[in-house]
Amino acid sequence: MHRPTKRLTRIFVCAAAVPVILVASGCSSDSGDGADKGSSKASASPSDTAAKVKAAAYDSLPQPCAAISKKTLDSLVPEAKSGKAGSSDDESVRGTCSWSSLDNKGVKGSQFRWLNASLMRFDSDAARGSGNKLAHAYFTKQVTDAQSADGAKSPKSEPVSGTGDEATAVTYELKKKEGTFKQQTVVARVENVVVTIDYNGAGLAGEKTPGADELVKDAAKAAKEAVAAVVAANGAGGSDTAGSASAKPSAKPSEKSSAKTSSKPSAKSSDEPSDKASSKS
């Protein structure tokens, strides 16, 4: 008679334990949901990310053919009648202009000069970063491309002082059937704009080859003027202040969020000579 009683008691005890297990399981599930909610709140929203990107300093560019003074052009490309602008789908983002000069001395030979100014502006973008960051990356690429130009003989690089936030000159020689061409590329960045000056020269038909030191000084002068033109086009001081990295616009331009950052200008001037160093022929 006592055995059935013990058996029933054992069943009741086991049944009473079931709700305890269920309650414990339910608490564990709630605890997991709470942790997930907490981690989702900690993640930054897109609007928070956008707010952390510094607005681009400059929102316009000067006309590329007017970025270098007439006095400097008369010195660098004395026989050039005028500059030829390359085509651009957005002149506030990119622009180029080139000048070609041939001082023909007849049987005594000729002096050839070619100058190209390229301007590239970058807007800040929440996904890609600030305009300054994007411009710096493009600046670095331009310098690297110049250093690794096809056919470049003994390329040398040196910093250029007093020109924007950072500037580098790359010089080398190119041997062609017409003669030895001296190539200078000066790349400068001021805030979110990159200026690239390509300048080369050659003595043809027996004329003396120009000196690289003088040519690179001329190219650096053109780069400094182009940087000053960028600053002035955005309402700031002009050539007296643009030579230093501290040159800032007097009034902050309206903020933009869209990025217009094609890696190169869409097209270059149609009068680019066959002996331009970047043609790498």
CSV table of C-alpha atoms in Angstrom, one decimal:
chain,number,residue,atom,x,y,z
A,1,MET,CA,0.0,0.0,0.0
A,2,HIS,CA,2.9,2.4,0.6
A,3,ARG,CA,4.5,1.9,-2.8
A,4,PRO,CA,1.8,3.8,-4.9
A,5,THR,CA,2.0,6.7,-2.5
A,6,LYS,CA,5.7,7.1,-3.0
A,7,ARG,CA,5.3,6.8,-6.8
A,8,LEU,CA,2.6,9.6,-6.9
A,9,THR,CA,4.8,11.9,-4.7
A,10,ARG,CA,7.7,11.4,-7.1
A,11,ILE,CA,5.5,12.4,-10.1
A,12,PHE,CA,4.3,15.6,-8.4
A,13,VAL,CA,7.8,16.7,-7.5
A,14,CYS,CA,9.0,16.3,-11.1
A,15,ALA,CA,5.9,18.2,-12.4
A,16,ALA,CA,6.6,21.1,-10.1
A,17,ALA,CA,10.2,21.4,-11.3
A,18,VAL,CA,9.1,22.0,-14.9
A,19,PRO,CA,7.9,25.6,-14.5
A,20,VAL,CA,11.1,26.5,-12.8
A,21,ILE,CA,13.1,25.4,-15.9
A,22,LEU,CA,10.7,27.3,-18.2
A,23,VAL,CA,11.1,30.5,-16.2
A,24,ALA,CA,14.8,30.2,-16.2
A,25,SER,CA,14.8,29.7,-20.0
A,26,GLY,CA,12.5,32.7,-20.5
A,27,CYS,CA,14.8,35.0,-18.5
A,28,SER,CA,17.8,33.8,-20.5
A,29,SER,CA,16.0,34.7,-23.8
A,30,ASP,CA,15.0,38.2,-22.5
A,31,SER,CA,18.6,38.8,-21.5
A,32,GLY,CA,19.8,38.1,-25.0
A,33,ASP,CA,17.3,40.5,-26.6
A,34,GLY,CA,18.4,43.2,-24.3
A,35,ALA,CA,22.0,42.8,-25.3
A,36,ASP,CA,21.2,43.1,-29.0
A,37,LYS,CA,19.2,46.2,-28.4
A,38,GLY,CA,22.0,47.8,-26.5
A,39,SER,CA,24.6,47.0,-29.2
A,40,SER,CA,22.3,48.5,-32.0
A,41,LYS,CA,22.0,51.7,-30.1
A,42,ALA,CA,25.8,52.0,-29.8
A,43,SER,CA,26.3,51.9,-33.6
A,44,ALA,CA,26.6,55.3,-35.3
A,45,SER,CA,23.8,56.4,-37.6
A,46,PRO,CA,24.6,57.7,-41.1
A,47,SER,CA,23.8,61.2,-40.1
A,48,ASP,CA,26.3,61.0,-37.2
A,49,THR,CA,29.0,59.8,-39.7
A,50,ALA,CA,28.2,62.6,-42.2
A,51,ALA,CA,28.5,65.2,-39.4
A,52,LYS,CA,32.1,64.1,-38.7
A,53,VAL,CA,33.3,64.8,-42.2
A,54,LYS,CA,34.8,68.2,-42.5
A,55,ALA,CA,33.3,70.4,-45.3
A,56,ALA,CA,35.6,71.1,-48.2
A,57,ALA,CA,37.2,74.5,-48.0
A,58,TYR,CA,37.0,75.5,-51.7
A,59,ASP,CA,33.9,75.0,-53.9
A,60,SER,CA,35.2,76.6,-57.2
A,61,LEU,CA,38.2,76.8,-59.5
A,62,PRO,CA,39.7,79.6,-61.5
A,63,GLN,CA,39.7,79.5,-65.3
A,64,PRO,CA,42.8,77.3,-66.0
A,65,CYS,CA,44.1,79.5,-68.8
A,66,ALA,CA,44.0,82.5,-66.4
A,67,ALA,CA,45.6,80.7,-63.5
A,68,ILE,CA,49.1,81.8,-64.5
A,69,SER,CA,50.1,85.4,-65.1
A,70,LYS,CA,50.9,86.8,-68.5
A,71,LYS,CA,54.3,87.9,-67.3
A,72,THR,CA,55.2,84.3,-66.3
A,73,LEU,CA,53.8,82.9,-69.5
A,74,ASP,CA,55.9,85.3,-71.5
A,75,SER,CA,58.9,84.0,-69.7
A,76,LEU,CA,58.1,80.2,-69.8
A,77,VAL,CA,56.5,80.0,-73.3
A,78,PRO,CA,57.5,83.2,-75.0
A,79,GLU,CA,56.2,82.2,-78.5
A,80,ALA,CA,52.8,81.0,-77.3
A,81,LYS,CA,50.0,83.2,-78.7
A,82,SER,CA,47.4,81.9,-76.2
A,83,GLY,CA,46.5,79.0,-74.1
A,84,LYS,CA,44.1,76.2,-75.2
A,85,ALA,CA,41.7,74.9,-72.6
A,86,GLY,CA,40.9,71.2,-72.5
A,87,SER,CA,37.2,70.2,-72.4
A,88,SER,CA,35.6,69.6,-69.0
A,89,ASP,CA,32.1,68.3,-68.0
A,90,ASP,CA,32.2,70.5,-64.9
A,91,GLU,CA,34.6,73.5,-64.7
A,92,SER,CA,34.1,73.8,-61.0
A,93,VAL,CA,35.7,70.4,-60.5
A,94,ARG,CA,38.4,70.0,-63.2
A,95,GLY,CA,40.1,72.1,-65.8
A,96,THR,CA,43.3,72.2,-68.0
A,97,CYS,CA,45.1,74.6,-70.2
A,98,SER,CA,48.2,74.2,-72.3
A,99,TRP,CA,50.7,76.5,-74.1
A,100,SER,CA,53.2,75.6,-76.8
A,101,SER,CA,56.2,77.7,-77.8
A,102,LEU,CA,58.8,77.2,-80.6
A,103,ASP,CA,61.5,79.8,-81.0
A,104,ASN,CA,62.8,78.9,-84.5
A,105,LYS,CA,66.2,80.3,-85.1
A,106,GLY,CA,66.5,78.7,-88.6
A,107,VAL,CA,69.8,77.0,-89.3
A,108,LYS,CA,70.9,77.8,-85.7
A,109,GLY,CA,68.2,75.5,-84.3
A,110,SER,CA,65.2,76.1,-82.2
A,111,GLN,CA,64.1,76.2,-78.5
A,112,PHE,CA,60.9,74.3,-77.7
A,113,ARG,CA,58.8,74.8,-74.6
A,114,TRP,CA,55.5,73.2,-73.6
A,115,LEU,CA,53.5,74.1,-70.5
A,116,ASN,CA,50.3,72.5,-69.1
A,117,ALA,CA,48.3,73.4,-66.0
A,118,SER,CA,45.8,71.0,-64.6
A,119,LEU,CA,43.4,71.8,-61.7
A,120,MET,CA,41.4,69.2,-59.8
A,121,ARG,CA,38.9,69.8,-56.9
A,122,PHE,CA,37.4,67.3,-54.5
A,123,ASP,CA,34.2,67.7,-52.4
A,124,SER,CA,33.8,66.1,-49.0
A,125,ASP,CA,31.8,62.9,-49.0
A,126,ALA,CA,30.4,61.0,-46.0
A,127,ALA,CA,31.4,57.6,-47.4
A,128,ARG,CA,34.8,58.5,-48.8
A,129,GLY,CA,36.1,61.1,-46.5
A,130,SER,CA,36.9,64.8,-46.5
A,131,GLY,CA,37.9,66.8,-49.6
A,132,ASN,CA,41.3,67.3,-48.1
A,133,LYS,CA,41.8,63.6,-47.7
A,134,LEU,CA,40.7,62.8,-51.2
A,135,ALA,CA,42.9,65.6,-52.6
A,136,HIS,CA,45.9,64.3,-50.7
A,137,ALA,CA,45.4,60.8,-52.2
A,138,TYR,CA,45.2,62.3,-55.7
A,139,PHE,CA,48.3,64.4,-55.0
A,140,THR,CA,50.2,61.3,-54.0
A,141,LYS,CA,49.1,59.5,-57.2
A,142,GLN,CA,50.1,62.3,-59.4
A,143,VAL,CA,53.6,62.4,-57.9
A,144,THR,CA,53.9,58.6,-58.2
A,145,ASP,CA,52.8,58.7,-61.9
A,146,ALA,CA,55.4,61.3,-62.7
A,147,GLN,CA,58.2,59.4,-61.0
A,148,SER,CA,57.3,56.2,-63.0
A,149,ALA,CA,56.8,57.8,-66.4
A,150,ASP,CA,57.8,55.6,-69.3
A,151,GLY,CA,61.2,56.4,-70.7
A,152,ALA,CA,62.1,58.7,-67.8
A,153,LYS,CA,65.9,58.8,-67.2
A,154,SER,CA,67.1,59.2,-63.6
A,155,PRO,CA,63.9,60.8,-62.2
A,156,LYS,CA,64.5,63.0,-59.1
A,157,SER,CA,62.0,64.3,-56.6
A,158,GLU,CA,62.2,67.2,-54.2
A,159,PRO,CA,59.8,69.2,-52.0
A,160,VAL,CA,58.7,72.6,-53.1
A,161,SER,CA,58.4,75.1,-50.3
A,162,GLY,CA,55.9,78.0,-50.0
A,163,THR,CA,53.3,76.5,-52.3
A,164,GLY,CA,50.0,75.4,-50.8
A,165,ASP,CA,49.8,72.7,-48.1
A,166,GLU,CA,52.2,70.3,-49.8
A,167,ALA,CA,54.1,70.4,-53.1
A,168,THR,CA,56.6,68.1,-54.9
A,169,ALA,CA,58.7,68.6,-58.0
A,170,VAL,CA,59.7,65.6,-60.2
A,171,THR,CA,62.4,66.1,-62.9
A,172,TYR,CA,63.8,63.7,-65.5
A,173,GLU,CA,65.1,63.5,-69.1
A,174,LEU,CA,63.5,61.9,-72.1
A,175,LYS,CA,65.6,60.9,-75.1
A,176,LYS,CA,63.8,61.4,-78.4
A,177,LYS,CA,64.8,61.5,-82.0
A,178,GLU,CA,64.4,65.3,-82.0
A,179,GLY,CA,66.7,65.7,-79.0
A,180,THR,CA,66.8,65.5,-75.2
A,181,PHE,CA,63.7,66.8,-73.5
A,182,LYS,CA,63.9,68.1,-69.9
A,183,GLN,CA,60.6,67.3,-68.1
A,184,GLN,CA,59.4,69.0,-64.9
A,185,THR,CA,56.2,68.1,-63.1
A,186,VAL,CA,55.2,70.1,-60.0
A,187,VAL,CA,52.3,68.8,-58.1
A,188,ALA,CA,50.8,71.0,-55.3
A,189,ARG,CA,47.8,70.7,-53.0
A,190,VAL,CA,46.0,73.5,-51.3
A,191,GLU,CA,43.2,72.3,-49.1
A,192,ASN,CA,40.9,70.2,-51.4
A,193,VAL,CA,42.4,71.3,-54.7
A,194,VAL,CA,45.4,69.7,-56.5
A,195,VAL,CA,47.4,71.7,-59.1
A,196,THR,CA,49.6,69.8,-61.5
A,197,ILE,CA,52.1,71.8,-63.7
A,198,ASP,CA,53.9,69.9,-66.5
A,199,TYR,CA,56.7,71.9,-68.2
A,200,ASN,CA,59.2,70.6,-70.7
A,201,GLY,CA,61.8,72.0,-73.0
A,202,ALA,CA,64.4,71.0,-75.6
A,203,GLY,CA,67.0,72.5,-77.8
A,204,LEU,CA,66.3,71.2,-81.3
A,205,ALA,CA,68.4,71.0,-84.5
A,206,GLY,CA,71.7,71.6,-82.6
A,207,GLU,CA,70.4,74.3,-80.2
A,208,LYS,CA,71.6,74.0,-76.6
A,209,THR,CA,69.6,71.9,-74.3
A,210,PRO,CA,68.0,74.0,-71.5
A,211,GLY,CA,69.2,73.5,-67.9
A,212,ALA,CA,67.0,71.5,-65.7
A,213,ASP,CA,67.5,73.7,-62.6
A,214,GLU,CA,66.2,76.8,-64.4
A,215,LEU,CA,63.2,74.9,-65.8
A,216,VAL,CA,62.1,73.4,-62.5
A,217,LYS,CA,62.3,76.9,-60.9
A,218,ASP,CA,60.0,78.1,-63.7
A,219,ALA,CA,57.6,75.2,-63.2
A,220,ALA,CA,57.5,75.8,-59.4
A,221,LYS,CA,56.7,79.5,-60.1
A,222,ALA,CA,53.8,78.6,-62.3
A,223,ALA,CA,52.5,76.2,-59.7
A,224,LYS,CA,52.7,78.8,-57.0
A,225,GLU,CA,50.7,81.2,-59.1
A,226,ALA,CA,48.1,78.6,-59.9
A,227,VAL,CA,47.7,77.8,-56.2
A,228,ALA,CA,47.2,81.6,-55.5
A,229,ALA,CA,44.6,81.7,-58.3
A,230,VAL,CA,42.6,78.9,-56.6
A,231,VAL,CA,42.7,80.7,-53.3
A,232,ALA,CA,41.6,84.0,-54.9
A,233,ALA,CA,38.8,82.3,-56.8
A,234,ASN,CA,37.3,81.3,-53.5
A,235,GLY,CA,37.3,84.8,-52.1
A,236,ALA,CA,40.6,84.8,-50.2
A,237,GLY,CA,43.8,86.8,-50.2
A,238,GLY,CA,45.5,86.0,-53.6
A,239,SER,CA,49.2,85.5,-54.4
A,240,ASP,CA,50.5,87.1,-51.2
A,241,THR,CA,48.8,84.6,-49.0
A,242,ALA,CA,48.4,81.5,-51.2
A,243,GLY,CA,52.1,80.6,-51.0
A,244,SER,CA,51.7,79.2,-47.5
A,245,ALA,CA,49.7,76.3,-46.1
A,246,SER,CA,47.8,78.7,-43.8
A,247,ALA,CA,46.0,80.4,-46.7
A,248,LYS,CA,42.3,80.0,-46.0
A,249,PRO,CA,39.1,81.5,-47.6
A,250,SER,CA,37.8,84.6,-45.9
A,251,ALA,CA,34.4,83.2,-45.7
A,252,LYS,CA,33.6,79.5,-45.6
A,253,PRO,CA,31.9,78.4,-48.8
A,254,SER,CA,28.6,76.5,-48.6
A,255,GLU,CA,29.0,72.9,-47.6
A,256,LYS,CA,28.6,70.2,-50.2
A,257,SER,CA,28.2,66.5,-49.7
A,258,SER,CA,28.3,65.1,-53.2
A,259,ALA,CA,31.7,64.0,-54.4
A,260,LYS,CA,32.8,64.7,-57.9
A,261,THR,CA,36.1,62.9,-58.0
A,262,SER,CA,37.1,61.4,-61.3
A,263,SER,CA,40.7,60.5,-61.0
A,264,LYS,CA,41.8,62.6,-64.1
A,265,PRO,CA,40.5,65.5,-66.0
A,266,SER,CA,38.1,64.2,-68.7
A,267,ALA,CA,40.2,65.4,-71.5
A,268,LYS,CA,43.4,67.4,-72.2
A,269,SER,CA,44.1,70.1,-74.6
A,270,SER,CA,44.1,69.1,-78.2
A,271,ASP,CA,47.4,70.9,-79.0
A,272,GLU,CA,49.5,68.6,-76.8
A,273,PRO,CA,52.7,67.9,-78.7
A,274,SER,CA,53.9,64.5,-79.5
A,275,ASP,CA,57.0,65.2,-77.3
A,276,LYS,CA,55.1,65.9,-74.1
A,277,ALA,CA,56.7,63.9,-71.4
A,278,SER,CA,53.4,62.4,-70.2
A,279,SER,CA,52.9,60.8,-73.6
A,280,LYS,CA,55.8,58.6,-72.7
A,281,SER,CA,56.7,57.9,-76.3
